[in-house]
mmCIF file of C-alpha atoms in Angstrom:
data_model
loop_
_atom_site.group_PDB
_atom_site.id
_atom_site.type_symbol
_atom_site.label_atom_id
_atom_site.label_comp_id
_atom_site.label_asym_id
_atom_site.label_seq_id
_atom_site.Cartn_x
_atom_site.Cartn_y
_atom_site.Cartn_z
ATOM 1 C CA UNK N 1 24.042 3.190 -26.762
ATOM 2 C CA UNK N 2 22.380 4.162 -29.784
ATOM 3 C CA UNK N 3 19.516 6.391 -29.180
ATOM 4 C CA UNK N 4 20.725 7.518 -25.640
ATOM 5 C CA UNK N 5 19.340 10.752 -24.042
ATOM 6 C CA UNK N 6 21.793 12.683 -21.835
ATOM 7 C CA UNK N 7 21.449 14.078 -19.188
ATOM 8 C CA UNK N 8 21.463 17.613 -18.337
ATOM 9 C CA UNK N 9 22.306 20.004 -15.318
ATOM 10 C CA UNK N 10 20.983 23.461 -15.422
ATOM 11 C CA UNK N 11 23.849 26.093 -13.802
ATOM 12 C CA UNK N 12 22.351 29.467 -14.042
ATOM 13 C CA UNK N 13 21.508 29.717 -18.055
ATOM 14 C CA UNK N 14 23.457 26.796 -19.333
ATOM 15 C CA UNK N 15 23.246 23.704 -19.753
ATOM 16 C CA UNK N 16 25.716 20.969 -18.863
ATOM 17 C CA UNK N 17 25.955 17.467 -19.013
ATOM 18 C CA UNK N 18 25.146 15.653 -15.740
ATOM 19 C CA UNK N 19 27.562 12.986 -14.705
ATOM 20 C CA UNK N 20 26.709 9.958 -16.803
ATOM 21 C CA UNK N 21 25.558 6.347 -14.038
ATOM 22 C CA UNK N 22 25.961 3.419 -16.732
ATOM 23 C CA UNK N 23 25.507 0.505 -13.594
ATOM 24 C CA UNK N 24 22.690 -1.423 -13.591
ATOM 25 C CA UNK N 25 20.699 -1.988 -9.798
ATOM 26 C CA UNK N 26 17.486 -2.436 -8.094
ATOM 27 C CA UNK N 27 17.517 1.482 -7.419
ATOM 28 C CA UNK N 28 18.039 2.412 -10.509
ATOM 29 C CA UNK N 29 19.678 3.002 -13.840
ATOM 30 C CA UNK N 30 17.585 0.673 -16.069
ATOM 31 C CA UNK N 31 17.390 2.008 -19.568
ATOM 32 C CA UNK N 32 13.878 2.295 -20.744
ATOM 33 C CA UNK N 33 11.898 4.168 -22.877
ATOM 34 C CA UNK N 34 8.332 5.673 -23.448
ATOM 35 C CA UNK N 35 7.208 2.707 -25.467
ATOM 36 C CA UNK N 36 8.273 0.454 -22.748
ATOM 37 C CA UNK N 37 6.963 2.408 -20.312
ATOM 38 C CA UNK N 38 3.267 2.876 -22.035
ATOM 39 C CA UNK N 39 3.511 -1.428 -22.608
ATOM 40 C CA UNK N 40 4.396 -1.799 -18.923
ATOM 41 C CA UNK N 41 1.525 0.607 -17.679
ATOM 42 C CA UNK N 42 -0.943 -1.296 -20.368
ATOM 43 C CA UNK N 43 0.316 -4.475 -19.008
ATOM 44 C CA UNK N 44 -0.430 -3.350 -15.520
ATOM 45 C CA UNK N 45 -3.873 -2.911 -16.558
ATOM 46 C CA UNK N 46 -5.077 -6.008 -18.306
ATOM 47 C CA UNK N 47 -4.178 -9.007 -15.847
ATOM 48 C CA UNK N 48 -0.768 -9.771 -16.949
ATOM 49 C CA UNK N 49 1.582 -10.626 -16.015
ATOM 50 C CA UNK N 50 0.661 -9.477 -12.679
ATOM 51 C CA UNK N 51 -2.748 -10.509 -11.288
ATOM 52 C CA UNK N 52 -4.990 -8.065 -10.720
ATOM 53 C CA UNK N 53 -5.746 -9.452 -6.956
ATOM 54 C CA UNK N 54 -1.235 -9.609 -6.933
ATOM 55 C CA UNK N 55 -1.293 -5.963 -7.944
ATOM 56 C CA UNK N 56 -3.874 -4.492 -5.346
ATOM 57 C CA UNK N 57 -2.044 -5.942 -3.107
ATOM 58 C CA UNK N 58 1.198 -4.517 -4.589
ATOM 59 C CA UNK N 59 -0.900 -0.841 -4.377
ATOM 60 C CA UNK N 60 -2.003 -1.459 -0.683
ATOM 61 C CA UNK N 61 -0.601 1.057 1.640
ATOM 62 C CA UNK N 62 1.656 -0.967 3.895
ATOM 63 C CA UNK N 63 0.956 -1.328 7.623
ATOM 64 C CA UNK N 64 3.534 -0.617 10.046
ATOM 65 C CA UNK N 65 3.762 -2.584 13.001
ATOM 66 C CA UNK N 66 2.480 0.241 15.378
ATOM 67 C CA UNK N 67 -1.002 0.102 13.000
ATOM 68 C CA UNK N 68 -0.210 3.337 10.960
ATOM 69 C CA UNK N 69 0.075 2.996 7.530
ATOM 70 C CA UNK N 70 2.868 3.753 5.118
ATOM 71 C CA UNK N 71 2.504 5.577 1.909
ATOM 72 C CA UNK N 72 4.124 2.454 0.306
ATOM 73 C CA UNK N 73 2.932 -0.467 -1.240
ATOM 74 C CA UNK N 74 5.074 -3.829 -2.628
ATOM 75 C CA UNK N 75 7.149 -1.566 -5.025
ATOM 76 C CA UNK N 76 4.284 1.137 -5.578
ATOM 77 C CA UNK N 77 4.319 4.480 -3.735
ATOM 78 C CA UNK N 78 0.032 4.580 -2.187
ATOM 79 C CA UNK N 79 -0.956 8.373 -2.209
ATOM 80 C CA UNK N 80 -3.932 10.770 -2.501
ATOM 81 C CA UNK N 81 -3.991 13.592 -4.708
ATOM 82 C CA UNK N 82 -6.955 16.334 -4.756
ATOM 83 C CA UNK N 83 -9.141 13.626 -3.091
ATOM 84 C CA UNK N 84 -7.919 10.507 -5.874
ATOM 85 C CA UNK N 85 -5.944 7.493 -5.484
ATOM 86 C CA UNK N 86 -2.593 8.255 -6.965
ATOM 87 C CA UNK N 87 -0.226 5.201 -7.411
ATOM 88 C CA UNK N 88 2.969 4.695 -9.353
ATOM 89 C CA UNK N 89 6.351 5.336 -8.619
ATOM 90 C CA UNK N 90 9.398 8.217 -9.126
ATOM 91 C CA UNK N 91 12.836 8.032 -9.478
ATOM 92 C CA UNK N 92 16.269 10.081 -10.494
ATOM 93 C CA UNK N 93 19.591 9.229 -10.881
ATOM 94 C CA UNK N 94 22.373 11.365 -12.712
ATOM 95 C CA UNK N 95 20.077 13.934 -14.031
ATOM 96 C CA UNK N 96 17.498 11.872 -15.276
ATOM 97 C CA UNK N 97 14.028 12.108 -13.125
ATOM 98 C CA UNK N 98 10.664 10.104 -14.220
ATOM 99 C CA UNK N 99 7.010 9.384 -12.627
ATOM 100 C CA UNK N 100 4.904 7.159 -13.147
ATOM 101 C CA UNK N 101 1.543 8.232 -12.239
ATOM 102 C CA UNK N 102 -1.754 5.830 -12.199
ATOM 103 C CA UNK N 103 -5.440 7.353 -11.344
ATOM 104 C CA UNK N 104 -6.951 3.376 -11.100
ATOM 105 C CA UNK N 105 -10.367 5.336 -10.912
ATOM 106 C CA UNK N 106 -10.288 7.073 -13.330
ATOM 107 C CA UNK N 107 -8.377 4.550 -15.896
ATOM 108 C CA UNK N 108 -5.652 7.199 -16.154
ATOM 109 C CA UNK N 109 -2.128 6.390 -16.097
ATOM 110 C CA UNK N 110 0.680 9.310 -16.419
ATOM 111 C CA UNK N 111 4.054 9.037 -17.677
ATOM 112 C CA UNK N 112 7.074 11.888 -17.474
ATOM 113 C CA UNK N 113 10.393 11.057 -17.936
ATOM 114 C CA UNK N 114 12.905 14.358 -17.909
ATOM 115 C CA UNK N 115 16.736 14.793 -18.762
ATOM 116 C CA UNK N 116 16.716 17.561 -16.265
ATOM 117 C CA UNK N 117 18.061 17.810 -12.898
ATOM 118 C CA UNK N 118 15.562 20.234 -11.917
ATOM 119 C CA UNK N 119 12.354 18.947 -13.624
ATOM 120 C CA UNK N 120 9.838 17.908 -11.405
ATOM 121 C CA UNK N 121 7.463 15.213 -13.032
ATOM 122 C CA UNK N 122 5.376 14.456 -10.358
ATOM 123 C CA UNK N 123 4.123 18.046 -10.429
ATOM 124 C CA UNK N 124 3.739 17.808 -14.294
ATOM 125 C CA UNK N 125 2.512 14.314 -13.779
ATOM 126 C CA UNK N 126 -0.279 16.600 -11.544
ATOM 127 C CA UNK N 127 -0.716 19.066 -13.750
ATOM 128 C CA UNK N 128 -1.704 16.368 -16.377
ATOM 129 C CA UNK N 129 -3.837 14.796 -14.500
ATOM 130 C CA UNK N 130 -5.868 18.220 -13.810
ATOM 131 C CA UNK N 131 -6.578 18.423 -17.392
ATOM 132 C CA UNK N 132 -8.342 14.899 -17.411
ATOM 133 C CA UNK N 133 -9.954 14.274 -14.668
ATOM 134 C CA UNK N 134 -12.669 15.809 -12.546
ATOM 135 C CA UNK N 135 -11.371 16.175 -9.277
ATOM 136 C CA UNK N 136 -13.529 16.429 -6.091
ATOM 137 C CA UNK N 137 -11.212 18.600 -4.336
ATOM 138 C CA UNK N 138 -9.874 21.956 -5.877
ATOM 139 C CA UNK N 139 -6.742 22.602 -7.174
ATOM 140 C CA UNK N 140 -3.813 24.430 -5.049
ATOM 141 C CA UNK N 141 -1.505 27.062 -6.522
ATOM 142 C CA UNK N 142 1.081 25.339 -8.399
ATOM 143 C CA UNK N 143 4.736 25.836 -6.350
#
């Protein structure tokens, strides 16, 4: 595929290539991009081509049968983060890890995709996010 990042395992101070995953599944494995991403996240936000009263309900932290709730929406992972609504989802297959962060309050959405087995993006997807928004809790020490 033209254009193709690969993916890249980190074994002491080199660099190899990460087993390559070509099949396509529900998991997984879709090839994407950050322009696709960044339309996707706009189209999130302006009523198509999910309804806004579809996607809250998509963002809703799911209730278990015993009355808890689940940090887990209708394909979106429901969290808190410094005191904020934090919504999105991660992934990683093969060496490839993303997140895909939204702050719905504070019209923020955060996108990392990495080519590293050991990159974390939801903790740069974090860090990000401390740069742009005022949060009412304080920051931890980064691990």
């Amino acid at each position: 595929m033209a254009n193709r990042s690969g993916s890249y395992v980190l074994n002491g101070d080199k660099l190899t290539n990460a087993q390559s995953f070509r099949a396509l599944r529900p998991s997984g494995a879709f090839f994407s991009n950050l322009k696709d991403m960044v339309r996707f996240g706009i189209a999130l936000e302006s009523d198509g081509p999910i309804k806004k009263a579809t996607l809250d309900k998509m963002m809703a932290a799911f209730k278990l049968n015993d009355g808890t709730s689940a940090p887990y929406g209708l394909g979106f992972q429901v969290s808190r983060f410094r005191g904020k609504d934090r919504k999105g989802h991660g992934g990683s297959l093969s060496g490839f890890r993303s997140d895909f962060a939204m702050f719905p309050d504070d019209g923020l959405t955060i996108i990392v995709l990495a080519n590293l087995e050991s990159a974390n993006p939801a903790l740069i997807a974090n860090l990000i996010a401390d740069v742009y928004i005022d949060f009412p809790q304080p920051a931890t020490p980064v691990q």
